[in-house]
Tab-separated table of C-alpha atoms in Angstrom:
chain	number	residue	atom	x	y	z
M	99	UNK	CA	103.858	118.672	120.352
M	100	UNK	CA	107.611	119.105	120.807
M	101	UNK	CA	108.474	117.149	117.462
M	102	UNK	CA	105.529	119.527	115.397
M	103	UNK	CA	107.364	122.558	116.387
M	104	UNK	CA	110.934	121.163	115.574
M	105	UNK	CA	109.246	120.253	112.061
M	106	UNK	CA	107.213	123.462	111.259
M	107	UNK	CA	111.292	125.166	112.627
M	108	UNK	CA	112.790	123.568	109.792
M	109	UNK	CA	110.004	124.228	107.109
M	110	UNK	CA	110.460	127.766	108.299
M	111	UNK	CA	113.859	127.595	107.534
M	112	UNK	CA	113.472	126.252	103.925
M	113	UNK	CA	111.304	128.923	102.983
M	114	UNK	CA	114.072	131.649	104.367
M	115	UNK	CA	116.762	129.932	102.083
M	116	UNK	CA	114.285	129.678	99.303
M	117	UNK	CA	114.164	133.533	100.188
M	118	UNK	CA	118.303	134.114	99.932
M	119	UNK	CA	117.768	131.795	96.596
M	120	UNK	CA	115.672	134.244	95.144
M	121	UNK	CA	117.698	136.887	95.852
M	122	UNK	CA	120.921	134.665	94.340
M	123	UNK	CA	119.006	133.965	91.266
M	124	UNK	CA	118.312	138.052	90.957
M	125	UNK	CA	122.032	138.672	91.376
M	126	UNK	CA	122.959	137.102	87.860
M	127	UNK	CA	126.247	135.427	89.157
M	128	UNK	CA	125.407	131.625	88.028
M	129	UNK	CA	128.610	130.846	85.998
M	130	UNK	CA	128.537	127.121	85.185
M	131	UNK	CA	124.956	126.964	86.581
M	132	UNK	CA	122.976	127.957	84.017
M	133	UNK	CA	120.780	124.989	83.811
M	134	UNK	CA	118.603	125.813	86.868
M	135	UNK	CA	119.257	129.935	86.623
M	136	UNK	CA	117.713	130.526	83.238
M	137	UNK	CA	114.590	128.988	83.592
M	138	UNK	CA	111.725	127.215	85.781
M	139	UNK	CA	111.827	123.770	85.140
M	140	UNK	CA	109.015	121.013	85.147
M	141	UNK	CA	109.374	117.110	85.529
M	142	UNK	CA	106.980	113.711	85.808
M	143	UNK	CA	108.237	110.585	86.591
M	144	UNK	CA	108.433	107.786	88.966
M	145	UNK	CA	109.337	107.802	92.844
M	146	UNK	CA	109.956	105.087	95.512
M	147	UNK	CA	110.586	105.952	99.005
M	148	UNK	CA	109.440	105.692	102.544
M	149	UNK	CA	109.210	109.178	103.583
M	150	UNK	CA	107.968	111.580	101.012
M	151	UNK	CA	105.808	109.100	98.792
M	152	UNK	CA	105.837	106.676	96.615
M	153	UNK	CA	104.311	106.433	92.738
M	154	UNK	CA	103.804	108.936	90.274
M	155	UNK	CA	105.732	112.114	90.839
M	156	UNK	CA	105.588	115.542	89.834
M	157	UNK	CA	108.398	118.462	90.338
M	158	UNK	CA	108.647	121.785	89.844
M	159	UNK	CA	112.252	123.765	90.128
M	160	UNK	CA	111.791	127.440	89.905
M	161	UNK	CA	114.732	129.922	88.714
M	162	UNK	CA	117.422	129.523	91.580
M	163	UNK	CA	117.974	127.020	94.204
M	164	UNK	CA	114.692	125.924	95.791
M	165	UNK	CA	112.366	122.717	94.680
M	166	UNK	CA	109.049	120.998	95.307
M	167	UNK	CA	108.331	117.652	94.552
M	168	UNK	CA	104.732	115.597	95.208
M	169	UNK	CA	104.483	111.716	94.662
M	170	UNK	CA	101.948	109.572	95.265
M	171	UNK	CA	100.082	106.208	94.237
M	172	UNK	CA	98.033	103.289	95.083
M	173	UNK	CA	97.439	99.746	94.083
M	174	UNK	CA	94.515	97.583	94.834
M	175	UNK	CA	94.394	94.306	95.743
M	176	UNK	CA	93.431	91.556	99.165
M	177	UNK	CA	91.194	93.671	101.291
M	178	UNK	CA	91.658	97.370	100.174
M	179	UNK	CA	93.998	100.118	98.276
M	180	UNK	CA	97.425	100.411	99.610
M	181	UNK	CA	98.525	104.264	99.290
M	182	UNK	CA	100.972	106.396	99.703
M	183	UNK	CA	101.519	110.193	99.031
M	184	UNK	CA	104.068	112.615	100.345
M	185	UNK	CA	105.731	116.096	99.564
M	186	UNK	CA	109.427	117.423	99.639
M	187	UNK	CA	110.940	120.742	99.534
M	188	UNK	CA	114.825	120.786	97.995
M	189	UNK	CA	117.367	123.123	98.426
M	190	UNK	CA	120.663	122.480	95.830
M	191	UNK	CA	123.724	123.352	97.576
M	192	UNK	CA	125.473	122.949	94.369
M	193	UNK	CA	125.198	121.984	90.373
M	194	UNK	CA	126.876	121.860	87.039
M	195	UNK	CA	124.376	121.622	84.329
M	196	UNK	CA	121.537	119.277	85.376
M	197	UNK	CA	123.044	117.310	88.227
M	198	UNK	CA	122.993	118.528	91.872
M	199	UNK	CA	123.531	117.962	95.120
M	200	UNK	CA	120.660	119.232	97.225
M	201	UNK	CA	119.037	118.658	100.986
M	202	UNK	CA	115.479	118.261	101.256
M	203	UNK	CA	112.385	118.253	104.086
M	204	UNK	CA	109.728	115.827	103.204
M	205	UNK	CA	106.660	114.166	104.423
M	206	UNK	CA	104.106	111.403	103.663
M	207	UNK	CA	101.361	109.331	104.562
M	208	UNK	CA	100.816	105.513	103.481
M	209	UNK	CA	98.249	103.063	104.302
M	210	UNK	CA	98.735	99.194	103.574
M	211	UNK	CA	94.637	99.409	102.998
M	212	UNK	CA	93.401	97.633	105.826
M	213	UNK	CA	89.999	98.777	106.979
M	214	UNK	CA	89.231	99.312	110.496
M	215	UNK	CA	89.113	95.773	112.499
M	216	UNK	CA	86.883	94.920	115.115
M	217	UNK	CA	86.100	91.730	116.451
M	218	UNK	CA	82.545	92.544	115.989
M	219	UNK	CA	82.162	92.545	112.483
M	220	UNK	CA	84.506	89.237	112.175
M	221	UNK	CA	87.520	91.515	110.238
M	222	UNK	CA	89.584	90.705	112.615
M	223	UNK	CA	90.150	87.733	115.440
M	224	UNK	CA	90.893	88.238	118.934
M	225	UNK	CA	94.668	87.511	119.839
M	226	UNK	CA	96.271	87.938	115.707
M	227	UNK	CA	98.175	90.609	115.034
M	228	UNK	CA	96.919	93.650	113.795
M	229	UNK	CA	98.074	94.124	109.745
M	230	UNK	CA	97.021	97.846	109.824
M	231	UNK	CA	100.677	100.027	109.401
M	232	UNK	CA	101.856	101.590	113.012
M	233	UNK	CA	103.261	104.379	111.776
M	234	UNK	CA	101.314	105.730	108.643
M	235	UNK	CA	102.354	109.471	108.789
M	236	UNK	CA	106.254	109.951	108.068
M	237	UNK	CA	108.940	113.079	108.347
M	238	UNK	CA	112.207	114.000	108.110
M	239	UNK	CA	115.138	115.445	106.441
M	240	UNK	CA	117.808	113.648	104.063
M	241	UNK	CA	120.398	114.444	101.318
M	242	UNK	CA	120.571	113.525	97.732
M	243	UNK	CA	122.173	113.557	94.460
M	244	UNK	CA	120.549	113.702	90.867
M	245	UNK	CA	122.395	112.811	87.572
M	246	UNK	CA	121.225	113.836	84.094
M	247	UNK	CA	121.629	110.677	82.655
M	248	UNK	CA	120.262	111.418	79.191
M	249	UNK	CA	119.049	114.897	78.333
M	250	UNK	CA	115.965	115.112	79.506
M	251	UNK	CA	116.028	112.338	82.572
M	252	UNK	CA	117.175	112.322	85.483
M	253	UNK	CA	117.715	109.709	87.873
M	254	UNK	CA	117.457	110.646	91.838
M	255	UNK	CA	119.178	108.886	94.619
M	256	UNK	CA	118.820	109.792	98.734
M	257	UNK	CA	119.064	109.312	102.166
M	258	UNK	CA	116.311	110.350	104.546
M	259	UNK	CA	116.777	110.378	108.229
M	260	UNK	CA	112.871	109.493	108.726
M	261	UNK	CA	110.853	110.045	111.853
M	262	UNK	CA	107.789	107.568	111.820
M	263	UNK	CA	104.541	108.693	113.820
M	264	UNK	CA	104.995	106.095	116.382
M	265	UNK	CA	107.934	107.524	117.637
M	266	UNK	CA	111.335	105.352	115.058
M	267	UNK	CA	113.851	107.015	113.526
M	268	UNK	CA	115.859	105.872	110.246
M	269	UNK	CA	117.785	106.968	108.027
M	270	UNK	CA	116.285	105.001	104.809
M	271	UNK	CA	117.020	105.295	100.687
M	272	UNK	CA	114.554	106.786	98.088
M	273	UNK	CA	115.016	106.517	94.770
M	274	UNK	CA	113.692	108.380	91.498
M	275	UNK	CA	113.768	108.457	87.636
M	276	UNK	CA	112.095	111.648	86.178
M	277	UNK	CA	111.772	113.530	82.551
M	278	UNK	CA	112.512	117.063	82.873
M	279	UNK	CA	110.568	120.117	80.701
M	280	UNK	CA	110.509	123.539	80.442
């Protein structure tokens, strides 16, 4: 219960700087930041990562400072579909034209698409190790950098210090490529 509250604490405080961002972005003072002042901004791409989902992703970067990201995908193949889908919310701490340096909250679930085993049905022999994932559902909070290599995509590199459901912590890379549109 303790780590639920810590996490909703921090989501609250993402939405409060998304609030001071909106209030930055309605001052007019962006300078060198126009990129991400004049306009919402859209992206699809590709993500890989072991806290906020891995797959297909899709972005959105309103006027100002705050962004969302979902990813998500699955593959078939042995006994079932391995998944995995996730959020993030991003706050840039700083930019020049489409690079930036932002922090992020995330969070994600995966599955390695094992079914339920019981000895019962024969899915699953007494005394072998279980295949199902220990920790499916994933949090935590990171830092990362995006460069504009090209104009329209952007390749994403980050750090998440990850909390796994069954009680690990990590700090662990994610990685993204994505084409940006208005």
């Amino acid at each position: 219960m303790k780590s639920h509250f810590s996490f909703i604490t921090i989501i609250g405080m993402v939405l409060l700087l998304a609030e001071v961002q909106h209030a930055y972005a309605q001052d007019g003072t962006a300078g060198d930041r126009e990129y991400y002042m004049q306009k919402a901004h859209w992206g699809v791409g590709a993500q890989a990562g072991l806290l906020s989902g891995m797959g297909v992703g899709v972005r959105y970067h309103p006027l100002g400072r705050f962004g969302l990201q979902l990813a998500g995908g699955g593959i078939s193949g042995g006994e079932g579909l391995a998944a995995a889908v996730g959020i993030e919310g991003q706050f840039d701490f700083d930019w020049r034209d489409r690079s930036r340096f932002f922090g992020f909250v995330g969070m994600g679930y995966y599955t390695n698409g094992e079914a339920e085993l019981t000895v019962a049905d024969g899915t699953w022999e007494q005394g072998k190790e279980d295949p199902r994932l220990k920790s499916p559902f994933r949090a935590g909070l990171g830092l990362g950098y995006e460069w504009d290599i090209s104009n329209t995509l952007i390749f994403t590199a980050s750090v998440a210090f990850t909390y796994f459901s069954e009680g690990t912590f990590l700090p662990l890379p994610q990685v993204g490529l994505y084409y940006l549109f208005d």
